[in-house]
């Protein structure tokens, strides 16, 4: 293993590296307390993935990038549905993880809760960095910031002037294209990005995928104190579904979405900022087919549409040299409409309002104490409060210990609150043949209480950084589907049951032993204790990611990413998968021709051979693709 080999030669290597080769100051993030903080002052463990690491990873989409984060798991429900999850495979849609893109949540609460569709629509070439909070954070970001919070920051339009073209072709029908145009001046900059991503999925599966996206961004500076960002995006995804049985036939399903984001920030003083944000989103889902069981045929339909409107404000300020504060509020209104899912043609709706605050106090140069919380009002589930309390102790200038406790929640989705799914005989539409789901409306939010200890250290003499986290988490009111009797039928209902106890530890090493060499190790050890063997298998005992980035003579760039996971089983129909291992390699060559810059690269995923994912009959096989990128 490259990382272990590198550890053996660390003392000699340290003599050959200057301090500038190490990433000097720690990255500053906003993903934890809403205050700008270096990593050694955040009230949680954060992994930052920068633009260069994204590019050199060879990933085609965000879910593949997240496997570089300790504790994150990657699976594929089929070739068209990649899914990342933190800690455990508790669901196949990412409903217990929150994802933000420039402050806009891509969490869909229409059906079963979803982040995987929103992640599929993101364009990697427009991303500046990804900040991943390894833990929960409802204290700052509310419901659904439950098991992992991913904050994606896209590039400022002022940094993308000019034209960028990218084309990728390869095995499995891979055919990706990105075109971007940016222009502007010091007062206003604009960017338009169009992208598509196509492939044929897995062998012997009906899971072709076609993702297309149009994204517009404007960054305006009307005065020296004001920044305005405007984003508009729209896209659609078509994907193959089904396994070819009467109850789940082959078919093409899809979704489309559009959003508008407007954010205004005013720097009132050097230590005081005000922010106002408006978001409007709309999504459409289509998945319908005829299910057969012997002589009986029925239409199964989960199609529908949802909308979300959100207004938020935030005020951050420094009270004195030792104390900073951030506070604010949000109002959100969501609607959903689907006659087959809710058994009504009416639009159903919910509204939420939130108030949050966080205080950072430095009573001593070595101590940083932080307290925060959010109160949320929900039109169905009532009010909840999510607090957090942490302490950071700077043992030495480059070594910090952290201890904290926090409570988070996941709000029930529309389907869990109001779902009513019935099937009728295709040849006699008035004859009901099945009742698959009927929500009683009694389901409560899931809650998670987390106790954690953390360590962040930098060993400058050998250019090594270490980030470790130990945690004990107690989940309560986990939502399950359970059958109940309604007349002659037994539809499922969303009910709460005691949740599991999750405990473990995780760590990441980032080492630069030579100029041009970077070695990273991310590993997590996780246990679920609940008394239910099936639930306890939802988390692997260990999952590991090793990354090696190397600059070669002739300005070539080599990278290798190896991942391995001990056996575990995804909830929602997954099989017990035995120790999946995957090795990806990439070789790239940047070049310049006059004013034109570019790169050509070749990536081979699963170069060590295919492996099973989600179900025993599904394999992610070896695939290779080449990419040409031009900037001018």
Coordinates of C-alpha atoms in Angstrom, one line a residue:
X1 CA 0.0 0.0 0.0
X2 CA 1.5 3.4 -1.0
X3 CA 0.6 5.1 2.2
X4 CA 2.3 2.5 4.4
X5 CA 5.4 2.5 2.3
X6 CA 5.4 6.3 2.5
X7 CA 5.3 6.2 6.3
X8 CA 8.6 4.2 6.4
X9 CA 10.5 6.8 4.4
X10 CA 9.0 9.9 6.1
X11 CA 12.1 11.1 8.0
X12 CA 14.2 11.2 4.8
X13 CA 11.5 12.7 2.7
X14 CA 10.9 15.6 5.1
X15 CA 14.3 17.1 4.2
X16 CA 13.3 17.4 0.6
X17 CA 10.1 19.4 1.0
X18 CA 9.8 23.1 1.7
X19 CA 7.0 24.5 3.9
X20 CA 5.2 26.0 0.9
X21 CA 4.6 22.5 -0.4
X22 CA 2.4 21.9 2.5
X23 CA -1.0 23.6 2.5
X24 CA 0.0 26.5 4.7
X25 CA -3.0 27.8 6.6
X26 CA -5.9 25.5 7.3
X27 CA -8.9 25.9 5.0
X28 CA -11.7 28.2 6.1
X29 CA -15.2 26.7 6.0
X30 CA -18.8 27.8 6.6
X31 CA -20.3 24.3 6.9
X32 CA -20.6 23.9 10.6
X33 CA -21.6 27.0 12.6
X34 CA -22.4 29.4 9.7
X35 CA -19.4 31.4 10.8
X36 CA -16.2 31.5 8.7
X37 CA -13.8 29.3 10.7
X38 CA -10.5 27.5 10.1
X39 CA -10.7 23.7 10.5
X40 CA -9.2 23.7 14.0
X41 CA -12.0 26.0 15.3
X42 CA -15.0 24.3 13.8
X43 CA -17.4 22.5 16.2
X44 CA -17.3 19.4 14.1
X45 CA -15.0 17.2 11.8
X46 CA -14.9 18.5 8.3
X47 CA -13.3 17.1 5.2
X48 CA -12.5 19.5 2.4
X49 CA -12.2 18.3 -1.2
X50 CA -10.7 21.0 -3.5
X51 CA -11.1 21.5 -7.2
X52 CA -7.7 19.8 -8.0
X53 CA -8.6 16.7 -6.1
X54 CA -12.0 16.5 -7.8
X55 CA -10.3 16.7 -11.2
X56 CA -7.6 14.2 -10.5
X57 CA -10.0 11.7 -8.9
X58 CA -11.3 10.7 -12.3
X59 CA -14.8 10.8 -11.0
X60 CA -17.7 11.5 -13.3
X61 CA -20.1 12.7 -10.6
X62 CA -20.2 13.9 -7.0
X63 CA -21.3 10.6 -5.4
X64 CA -18.0 9.0 -6.6
X65 CA -16.0 11.9 -5.1
X66 CA -17.6 11.4 -1.7
X67 CA -15.9 8.0 -1.3
X68 CA -12.7 9.9 -0.4
X69 CA -14.4 11.1 2.8
X70 CA -14.0 8.9 6.0
X71 CA -17.2 7.0 6.7
X72 CA -18.8 7.6 3.3
X73 CA -20.1 4.6 1.4
X74 CA -20.9 4.4 -2.3
X75 CA -23.3 2.0 -3.9
X76 CA -25.3 1.7 -7.1
X77 CA -29.0 0.6 -6.9
X78 CA -28.4 0.0 -10.6
X79 CA -26.0 1.6 -13.1
X80 CA -28.3 4.7 -13.3
X81 CA -28.6 5.3 -9.6
X82 CA -25.3 5.9 -7.7
X83 CA -25.8 6.7 -4.0
X84 CA -23.5 8.0 -1.3
X85 CA -24.3 7.6 2.4
X86 CA -22.5 8.3 5.7
X87 CA -22.0 5.6 8.3
X88 CA -24.5 3.1 7.0
X89 CA -26.7 2.1 4.1
X90 CA -30.0 2.9 5.9
X91 CA -31.8 3.8 2.7
X92 CA -31.2 3.9 -1.1
X93 CA -32.2 7.5 -1.7
X94 CA -29.9 9.5 0.7
X95 CA -32.9 10.7 2.8
X96 CA -30.8 11.0 6.0
X97 CA -28.1 13.2 4.5
X98 CA -28.4 16.9 3.7
X99 CA -26.7 18.5 0.7
X100 CA -26.4 22.2 0.0
X101 CA -25.2 23.8 -3.2
X102 CA -24.2 27.5 -2.5
X103 CA -26.7 27.5 0.4
X104 CA -29.6 25.9 -1.6
X105 CA -30.7 22.5 -0.3
X106 CA -31.2 19.8 -3.0
X107 CA -33.1 17.5 -0.6
X108 CA -36.4 16.4 -2.1
X109 CA -39.2 15.6 0.4
X110 CA -41.7 14.7 -2.3
X111 CA -41.6 10.9 -2.0
X112 CA -39.3 9.0 0.3
X113 CA -36.8 11.8 0.8
X114 CA -34.0 12.1 -1.8
X115 CA -30.6 13.6 -2.4
X116 CA -29.2 11.2 -5.0
X117 CA -31.2 12.7 -7.9
X118 CA -30.0 16.2 -7.0
X119 CA -26.4 15.0 -6.7
X120 CA -26.6 13.5 -10.2
X121 CA -27.5 16.8 -11.7
X122 CA -24.4 18.7 -10.5
X123 CA -21.6 19.6 -13.0
X124 CA -18.2 18.8 -11.5
X125 CA -16.4 21.3 -13.7
X126 CA -18.2 24.2 -11.9
X127 CA -17.4 23.1 -8.4
X128 CA -14.8 25.0 -6.4
X129 CA -14.7 22.7 -3.3
X130 CA -16.8 20.3 -1.3
X131 CA -17.0 20.7 2.4
X132 CA -18.3 17.5 4.2
X133 CA -19.3 17.6 7.8
X134 CA -18.8 14.1 9.2
X135 CA -21.6 14.1 11.7
X136 CA -25.0 15.8 12.2
X137 CA -25.8 19.5 12.2
X138 CA -29.5 20.3 12.7
X139 CA -28.3 23.0 15.1
X140 CA -27.2 25.1 12.1
X141 CA -29.0 23.7 9.1
X142 CA -32.2 22.2 10.5
X143 CA -34.1 19.0 9.8
X144 CA -32.4 16.4 7.6
X145 CA -28.9 17.5 8.4
X146 CA -28.9 14.2 10.1
X147 CA -26.2 11.8 9.0
X148 CA -23.6 13.8 7.1
X149 CA -23.9 17.3 5.7
X150 CA -22.4 18.0 2.3
X151 CA -21.8 21.7 1.4
X152 CA -20.9 22.2 -2.3
X153 CA -19.4 25.6 -3.2
X154 CA -19.4 26.4 -7.0
X155 CA -16.9 28.7 -8.6
X156 CA -17.5 32.4 -8.7
X157 CA -18.3 33.6 -12.2
X158 CA -15.4 36.0 -12.1
X159 CA -13.0 33.0 -12.0
X160 CA -14.4 31.4 -15.1
X161 CA -14.1 34.0 -17.8
X162 CA -13.5 32.5 -21.2
X163 CA -14.6 29.3 -22.9
X164 CA -14.2 25.8 -21.6
X165 CA -15.0 22.6 -23.6
X166 CA -14.8 19.1 -22.3
X167 CA -15.6 15.7 -24.0
X168 CA -15.4 12.3 -22.5
X169 CA -15.9 9.0 -24.3
X170 CA -15.3 5.4 -23.2
X171 CA -16.7 2.0 -22.4
X172 CA -20.3 1.3 -21.4
X173 CA -21.5 4.0 -23.8
X174 CA -19.8 6.8 -21.8
X175 CA -20.3 10.0 -23.6
X176 CA -20.0 13.2 -21.5
X177 CA -19.9 16.8 -22.8
X178 CA -19.5 20.1 -21.0
X179 CA -19.5 23.6 -22.6
X180 CA -19.0 26.7 -20.5
X181 CA -18.8 30.4 -21.4
X182 CA -17.9 33.2 -18.9
X183 CA -17.6 36.9 -19.3
X184 CA -17.7 40.2 -17.3
X185 CA -15.7 42.8 -15.6
X186 CA -14.9 43.9 -12.0
X187 CA -18.5 44.9 -11.3
X188 CA -20.4 41.9 -12.9
X189 CA -19.5 38.5 -14.1
X190 CA -21.6 35.9 -15.8
X191 CA -21.4 32.2 -16.6
X192 CA -23.5 29.7 -18.7
X193 CA -22.8 26.0 -18.5
X194 CA -24.4 23.3 -20.5
X195 CA -23.6 19.6 -19.7
X196 CA -24.8 16.1 -20.4
X197 CA -23.7 12.7 -19.1
X198 CA -24.6 9.5 -20.8
X199 CA -23.8 5.8 -20.3
X200 CA -25.3 2.3 -20.6
X201 CA -25.0 1.3 -17.0
X202 CA -24.2 -2.2 -15.9
X203 CA -24.0 -5.3 -18.1
X204 CA -27.2 -7.3 -18.4
X205 CA -29.2 -4.6 -16.7
X206 CA -31.8 -2.2 -18.1
X207 CA -30.2 0.9 -16.6
X208 CA -29.1 3.3 -19.3
X209 CA -28.6 6.9 -18.0
X210 CA -28.9 10.3 -19.6
X211 CA -28.4 13.4 -17.5
X212 CA -28.5 16.9 -19.1
X213 CA -28.1 20.3 -17.3
X214 CA -28.2 24.0 -18.0
X215 CA -26.8 26.3 -15.4
X216 CA -26.5 30.1 -15.3
X217 CA -24.7 32.2 -12.6
X218 CA -24.2 35.9 -12.2
X219 CA -22.0 37.5 -9.6
X220 CA -22.6 41.2 -9.1
X221 CA -20.9 43.9 -7.0
X222 CA -23.1 47.0 -7.2
X223 CA -21.1 48.6 -4.4
X224 CA -17.9 47.9 -2.5
X225 CA -20.1 46.5 0.3
X226 CA -22.5 44.5 -1.6
X227 CA -22.3 41.1 -3.3
X228 CA -25.3 39.6 -5.2
X229 CA -25.3 36.1 -6.6
X230 CA -28.1 34.9 -9.0
X231 CA -28.4 31.3 -10.1
X232 CA -30.8 29.6 -12.4
X233 CA -30.6 26.0 -13.3
X234 CA -32.7 23.4 -15.1
X235 CA -32.2 19.8 -16.1
X236 CA -33.6 16.4 -16.6
X237 CA -32.5 12.8 -16.0
X238 CA -33.8 9.7 -17.8
X239 CA -32.8 6.3 -16.5
X240 CA -33.6 2.7 -17.0
X241 CA -35.4 0.9 -14.2
X242 CA -36.8 -2.5 -13.5
X243 CA -35.6 -6.1 -13.3
X244 CA -37.8 -7.6 -16.0
X245 CA -40.4 -9.3 -13.8
X246 CA -44.1 -8.9 -13.9
X247 CA -44.1 -6.8 -10.8
X248 CA -41.1 -4.7 -11.8
X249 CA -40.8 -4.7 -15.6
X250 CA -38.1 -2.8 -17.6
X251 CA -39.1 0.8 -18.2
X252 CA -37.7 4.3 -18.5
X253 CA -38.2 6.7 -15.6
X254 CA -37.2 10.3 -15.4
X255 CA -37.2 13.5 -13.5
X256 CA -36.9 17.2 -14.4
X257 CA -36.2 20.2 -12.1
X258 CA -35.6 23.9 -12.2
X259 CA -34.5 26.4 -9.5
X260 CA -33.8 30.1 -8.9
X261 CA -31.4 31.2 -6.2
X262 CA -30.8 34.9 -5.3
X263 CA -28.4 35.8 -2.5
X264 CA -27.5 39.3 -1.3
X265 CA -24.7 39.9 1.1
X266 CA -23.8 43.2 2.6
X267 CA -20.6 43.8 4.6
X268 CA -21.9 46.3 7.2
X269 CA -18.5 46.6 8.9
X270 CA -15.3 44.6 8.7
X271 CA -16.7 42.4 11.5
X272 CA -20.4 42.4 10.6
X273 CA -22.3 40.9 7.6
X274 CA -25.9 40.6 6.6
X275 CA -27.3 38.0 4.2
X276 CA -30.7 37.6 2.5
X277 CA -31.5 34.6 0.4
X278 CA -34.5 33.6 -1.8
X279 CA -34.9 30.1 -3.3
X280 CA -37.6 28.7 -5.6
X281 CA -37.5 25.1 -6.9
X282 CA -39.7 22.9 -8.9
X283 CA -39.4 19.2 -9.7
X284 CA -41.3 16.7 -11.8
X285 CA -41.0 12.9 -11.4
X286 CA -42.2 10.3 -13.9
X287 CA -42.2 6.5 -13.2
X288 CA -45.2 4.5 -14.3
X289 CA -45.7 0.9 -15.5
X290 CA -48.1 -2.0 -15.8
X291 CA -47.5 -4.7 -13.2
X292 CA -48.9 -8.2 -13.7
X293 CA -49.4 -11.1 -11.4
X294 CA -51.0 -14.0 -13.3
X295 CA -54.3 -12.8 -14.9
X296 CA -54.2 -9.5 -12.9
X297 CA -52.8 -6.3 -14.3
X298 CA -52.6 -2.9 -12.6
X299 CA -51.1 0.5 -13.3
X300 CA -48.3 1.4 -10.8
X301 CA -47.5 5.1 -10.8
X302 CA -45.3 7.2 -8.6
X303 CA -45.2 10.3 -10.8
X304 CA -45.9 13.7 -9.5
X305 CA -44.5 17.2 -8.9
X306 CA -43.2 19.3 -6.0
X307 CA -42.3 22.9 -5.3
X308 CA -40.4 24.7 -2.6
X309 CA -40.1 28.4 -1.8
X310 CA -37.7 29.5 0.8
X311 CA -36.7 32.9 2.3
X312 CA -33.8 33.2 4.7
X313 CA -31.8 35.9 6.5
X314 CA -28.6 35.8 8.5
X315 CA -26.6 38.3 10.5
X316 CA -23.1 37.6 11.8
X317 CA -21.1 40.0 13.9
X318 CA -18.2 40.2 16.3
X319 CA -19.2 41.5 19.7
X320 CA -15.7 41.9 21.0
X321 CA -12.2 40.3 20.6
X322 CA -13.4 37.1 22.3
X323 CA -16.9 36.6 21.0
X324 CA -18.7 36.2 17.7
X325 CA -22.4 35.6 17.0
X326 CA -24.5 34.5 14.1
X327 CA -28.3 34.4 14.1
X328 CA -31.1 34.3 11.6
X329 CA -34.3 32.8 10.4
X330 CA -35.9 30.9 7.5
X331 CA -39.4 30.3 6.2
X332 CA -40.1 27.5 3.8
X333 CA -43.3 26.5 2.0
X334 CA -43.4 23.1 0.2
X335 CA -46.1 21.5 -2.0
X336 CA -46.6 18.2 -3.7
X337 CA -49.2 16.9 -6.1
X338 CA -49.7 13.3 -7.2
X339 CA -53.0 11.5 -7.4
X340 CA -51.5 8.0 -7.5
X341 CA -49.2 8.7 -4.5
X342 CA -51.6 10.6 -2.3
X343 CA -55.0 9.5 -3.6
X344 CA -56.1 13.0 -4.2
X345 CA -55.9 15.4 -7.1
X346 CA -55.5 18.3 -4.6
X347 CA -52.1 19.9 -3.9
X348 CA -50.9 19.1 -0.4
X349 CA -48.6 21.5 1.4
X350 CA -46.5 22.1 4.5
X351 CA -44.7 25.1 5.9
X352 CA -41.7 25.4 8.2
X353 CA -40.2 28.3 10.0
X354 CA -36.8 28.3 11.7
X355 CA -34.9 30.4 14.1
X356 CA -31.2 29.7 14.7
X357 CA -28.2 31.2 16.6
X358 CA -24.7 30.3 17.5
X359 CA -22.1 31.9 19.8
X360 CA -18.4 31.5 19.6
X361 CA -16.5 32.5 22.8
X362 CA -12.7 32.5 23.4
X363 CA -12.2 32.8 27.1
X364 CA -8.5 32.0 26.8
X365 CA -6.2 31.8 23.7
X366 CA -6.2 28.0 24.0
X367 CA -9.9 27.5 24.5
X368 CA -12.8 28.1 22.1
X369 CA -16.3 27.4 23.4
X370 CA -19.3 27.3 21.1
X371 CA -23.0 26.9 21.7
X372 CA -25.8 27.0 19.2
X373 CA -29.2 25.7 18.3
X374 CA -32.2 25.9 16.0
X375 CA -35.9 25.9 16.8
X376 CA -38.1 24.7 14.0
X377 CA -41.9 24.8 13.6
X378 CA -43.4 22.3 11.2
X379 CA -47.1 22.3 10.2
X380 CA -47.4 18.6 10.7
X381 CA -45.0 17.6 13.4
X382 CA -44.9 20.7 15.5
X383 CA -41.9 22.4 17.1
X384 CA -38.5 20.9 17.7
X385 CA -35.2 22.2 19.1
X386 CA -31.8 21.0 18.0
X387 CA -29.0 22.2 20.3
X388 CA -25.2 21.9 20.1
X389 CA -22.4 22.5 22.6
X390 CA -18.7 22.0 21.8
X391 CA -15.3 22.9 23.2
X392 CA -12.0 23.2 21.2
X393 CA -8.7 23.1 23.1
X394 CA -5.6 24.2 21.2
X395 CA -3.0 22.0 23.0
X396 CA -0.2 23.3 20.8
X397 CA -0.4 25.8 17.9
X398 CA -0.9 22.9 15.4
X399 CA -2.8 20.4 17.6
X400 CA -6.4 20.7 18.6
X401 CA -8.7 18.6 20.7
X402 CA -12.5 18.8 20.3
X403 CA -15.4 17.5 22.4
X404 CA -19.1 18.1 21.6
X405 CA -22.7 17.0 22.0
X406 CA -25.5 17.7 19.6
X407 CA -29.0 16.7 18.8
X408 CA -30.4 16.5 15.2
X409 CA -33.5 15.4 13.5
X410 CA -35.0 14.1 10.2
X411 CA -38.4 15.4 9.3
X412 CA -40.9 12.9 7.8
X413 CA -41.5 13.2 4.1
X414 CA -44.8 14.0 2.4
X415 CA -45.2 10.3 1.6
X416 CA -44.6 9.2 5.2
X417 CA -47.1 11.8 6.4
X418 CA -49.8 11.7 3.7
X419 CA -49.1 8.8 1.4
X420 CA -52.1 6.7 0.1
X421 CA -51.2 4.3 -2.7
X422 CA -53.8 2.0 -4.2
X423 CA -53.8 -0.3 -7.2
X424 CA -56.8 -0.9 -9.4
X425 CA -57.5 -3.6 -12.0
X426 CA -56.5 -2.3 -15.4
X427 CA -59.5 -3.9 -17.1
X428 CA -61.9 -2.7 -14.4
X429 CA -60.7 0.6 -13.0
X430 CA -63.2 0.7 -10.2
X431 CA -62.0 -2.6 -8.8
X432 CA -59.2 -2.2 -6.2
X433 CA -56.7 -5.1 -6.1
X434 CA -54.1 -3.8 -3.7
X435 CA -53.5 -1.1 -1.1
X436 CA -49.7 -0.7 -0.8
X437 CA -49.5 2.3 1.6
X438 CA -51.7 4.3 3.8
X439 CA -50.1 6.9 6.1
X440 CA -51.8 7.4 9.5
X441 CA -50.0 10.7 9.9
X442 CA -48.8 9.8 13.3
X443 CA -45.1 9.5 12.4
X444 CA -42.7 11.7 14.4
X445 CA -39.3 13.1 13.4
X446 CA -36.3 10.8 13.8
X447 CA -33.8 12.2 16.3
X448 CA -30.1 11.6 16.8
X449 CA -28.0 12.5 19.8
X450 CA -24.3 12.5 19.1
X451 CA -21.4 12.6 21.5
X452 CA -18.0 13.0 19.9
X453 CA -14.3 13.6 20.5
X454 CA -12.0 14.9 17.8
X455 CA -8.4 15.6 17.1
X456 CA -6.8 17.7 14.4
X457 CA -3.1 17.9 14.0
X458 CA -0.4 19.2 11.6
X459 CA 3.1 17.9 11.7
X460 CA 4.8 20.5 9.6
X461 CA 8.3 18.9 9.7
X462 CA 7.0 15.9 7.8
X463 CA 4.1 17.7 6.0
X464 CA 1.4 15.5 7.5
X465 CA -2.1 16.4 8.7
X466 CA -4.2 14.1 10.8
X467 CA -8.0 14.4 11.5
X468 CA -9.6 11.8 13.8
X469 CA -13.1 11.5 15.3
X470 CA -14.7 9.1 17.8
X471 CA -18.4 9.1 18.2
X472 CA -21.4 7.5 20.0
X473 CA -24.7 8.2 18.4
X474 CA -28.2 7.2 19.6
X475 CA -31.0 7.3 17.1
X476 CA -34.6 7.4 18.3
X477 CA -37.9 7.2 16.4
X478 CA -36.4 5.5 13.4
X479 CA -39.1 5.4 10.7
X480 CA -40.0 2.0 9.4
X481 CA -42.8 0.7 7.1
X482 CA -45.1 -1.7 8.9
X483 CA -48.3 -3.4 7.6
X484 CA -51.7 -2.7 9.2
X485 CA -55.1 -4.1 8.5
X486 CA -57.6 -1.9 6.6
X487 CA -60.6 -3.9 5.6
X488 CA -59.5 -6.7 3.3
X489 CA -56.1 -5.1 2.7
X490 CA -52.9 -4.7 4.7
X491 CA -51.2 -1.5 3.5
X492 CA -47.9 -0.3 5.0
X493 CA -47.7 2.7 7.3
X494 CA -44.8 4.8 8.4
X495 CA -44.2 4.1 12.1
X496 CA -41.6 5.0 14.6
X497 CA -39.5 2.4 16.4
X498 CA -36.5 2.7 18.7
X499 CA -33.4 3.3 16.7
X500 CA -29.9 1.8 16.9
X501 CA -26.9 2.9 18.8
X502 CA -24.0 3.7 16.4
X503 CA -20.5 4.0 17.6
X504 CA -17.0 4.0 16.1
X505 CA -14.1 6.1 15.1
X506 CA -12.7 7.4 11.8
X507 CA -9.6 9.2 10.7
X508 CA -7.9 10.7 7.7
X509 CA -4.2 11.3 6.9
X510 CA -3.0 13.8 4.3
X511 CA 0.7 13.6 3.6
X512 CA 3.0 15.3 1.1
X513 CA 6.4 13.6 1.5
X514 CA 7.8 15.0 -1.7
X515 CA 7.2 17.9 -4.0
X516 CA 4.5 16.6 -6.4
X517 CA 3.5 13.6 -4.2
X518 CA 0.3 13.5 -2.1
X519 CA -0.9 10.4 -0.1
X520 CA -4.2 10.2 1.6
X521 CA -5.8 7.6 3.8
X522 CA -9.5 7.8 4.9
X523 CA -10.8 5.0 7.1
X524 CA -13.9 4.4 9.4
X525 CA -14.7 1.7 11.9
X526 CA -18.4 1.6 12.6
X527 CA -20.7 -0.6 14.7
X528 CA -24.5 -0.6 14.9
X529 CA -26.0 -2.1 18.1
X530 CA -29.8 -2.7 18.1
X531 CA -30.5 -6.3 18.7
X532 CA -31.8 -6.7 15.1
X533 CA -29.2 -8.6 13.0
X534 CA -30.5 -7.1 9.8
X535 CA -30.2 -3.6 11.1
X536 CA -26.7 -4.2 12.5
X537 CA -25.5 -5.4 9.0
X538 CA -26.4 -2.0 7.5
X539 CA -22.9 -0.6 8.4
X540 CA -19.6 -2.2 7.4
X541 CA -17.2 -2.8 10.2
X542 CA -14.5 -1.0 8.2
X543 CA -14.4 1.0 5.0
X544 CA -11.1 2.4 3.7
X545 CA -10.0 4.7 0.9
X546 CA -6.4 5.2 -0.1
X547 CA -5.4 8.0 -2.6
X548 CA -2.1 8.5 -4.3
X549 CA -1.5 11.7 -6.4
X550 CA 1.8 11.9 -8.2
X551 CA 3.3 14.4 -10.6
X552 CA 5.6 12.7 -13.1
X553 CA 8.4 13.9 -15.4
X554 CA 7.1 15.5 -18.6
X555 CA 4.3 17.2 -16.6
X556 CA 2.2 14.0 -16.5
X557 CA -0.1 13.5 -13.6
X558 CA -0.9 10.1 -12.1
X559 CA -3.5 9.2 -9.6
X560 CA -4.8 6.0 -8.0
X561 CA -7.7 5.6 -5.6
X562 CA -8.3 2.3 -3.8
X563 CA -11.4 1.6 -1.8
X564 CA -12.4 -1.5 0.3
X565 CA -15.4 -2.2 2.4
X566 CA -16.1 -5.1 4.7
X567 CA -19.4 -7.0 4.2
X568 CA -22.7 -5.1 4.8
X569 CA -26.2 -4.8 3.4
X570 CA -28.1 -1.7 2.2
X571 CA -31.6 -1.4 3.6
X572 CA -34.5 -1.3 1.1
X573 CA -33.7 -4.5 -0.7
X574 CA -30.0 -4.8 -0.9
X575 CA -28.1 -8.1 -0.5
X576 CA -25.2 -8.8 1.8
X577 CA -22.2 -7.9 -0.3
X578 CA -18.9 -9.5 0.5
X579 CA -15.9 -7.1 0.7
X580 CA -16.2 -5.0 -2.4
X581 CA -12.8 -3.6 -3.5
X582 CA -12.2 -1.1 -6.3
X583 CA -9.1 0.5 -7.7
X584 CA -9.3 3.5 -10.1
X585 CA -6.3 4.9 -11.9
X586 CA -5.9 8.0 -14.0
X587 CA -3.1 9.5 -16.1
X588 CA -3.4 13.1 -17.3
X589 CA -1.3 15.5 -19.3
X590 CA -1.9 19.2 -19.0
X591 CA -0.7 21.2 -22.0
X592 CA -0.7 24.8 -23.5
X593 CA -0.9 26.0 -27.1
X594 CA -0.5 29.8 -27.1
X595 CA -3.5 31.2 -25.1
X596 CA -5.2 27.8 -25.1
X597 CA -4.8 25.6 -22.1
X598 CA -6.0 22.0 -21.9
X599 CA -5.6 18.5 -20.5
X600 CA -6.0 15.0 -22.0
X601 CA -6.5 12.1 -19.5
X602 CA -7.3 8.5 -19.5
X603 CA -9.2 6.9 -16.5
X604 CA -9.8 3.2 -15.8
X605 CA -12.3 2.5 -13.0
X606 CA -12.3 -0.9 -11.3
X607 CA -9.0 -1.7 -13.0
X608 CA -8.7 -4.7 -10.6
X609 CA -11.9 -6.2 -12.0
X610 CA -15.6 -5.8 -11.4
X611 CA -17.3 -6.1 -8.0
X612 CA -20.8 -6.6 -6.8
X613 CA -23.0 -3.7 -5.7
X614 CA -26.3 -3.6 -3.9
X615 CA -27.6 -6.9 -5.3
X616 CA -25.6 -10.0 -6.0
X617 CA -26.6 -10.0 -9.7
X618 CA -25.3 -6.4 -10.2
X619 CA -21.7 -5.7 -11.0
X620 CA -19.7 -2.5 -11.5
X621 CA -17.4 -3.8 -14.2
X622 CA -14.1 -2.4 -15.3
X623 CA -14.5 0.6 -17.6
X624 CA -12.2 3.1 -19.3
X625 CA -12.7 6.5 -20.7
X626 CA -10.7 9.4 -22.1
X627 CA -11.2 13.1 -21.6
X628 CA -10.1 16.1 -23.5
X629 CA -10.5 19.5 -22.0
X630 CA -9.8 22.9 -23.5
X631 CA -9.8 26.4 -21.9
X632 CA -9.4 29.5 -24.0

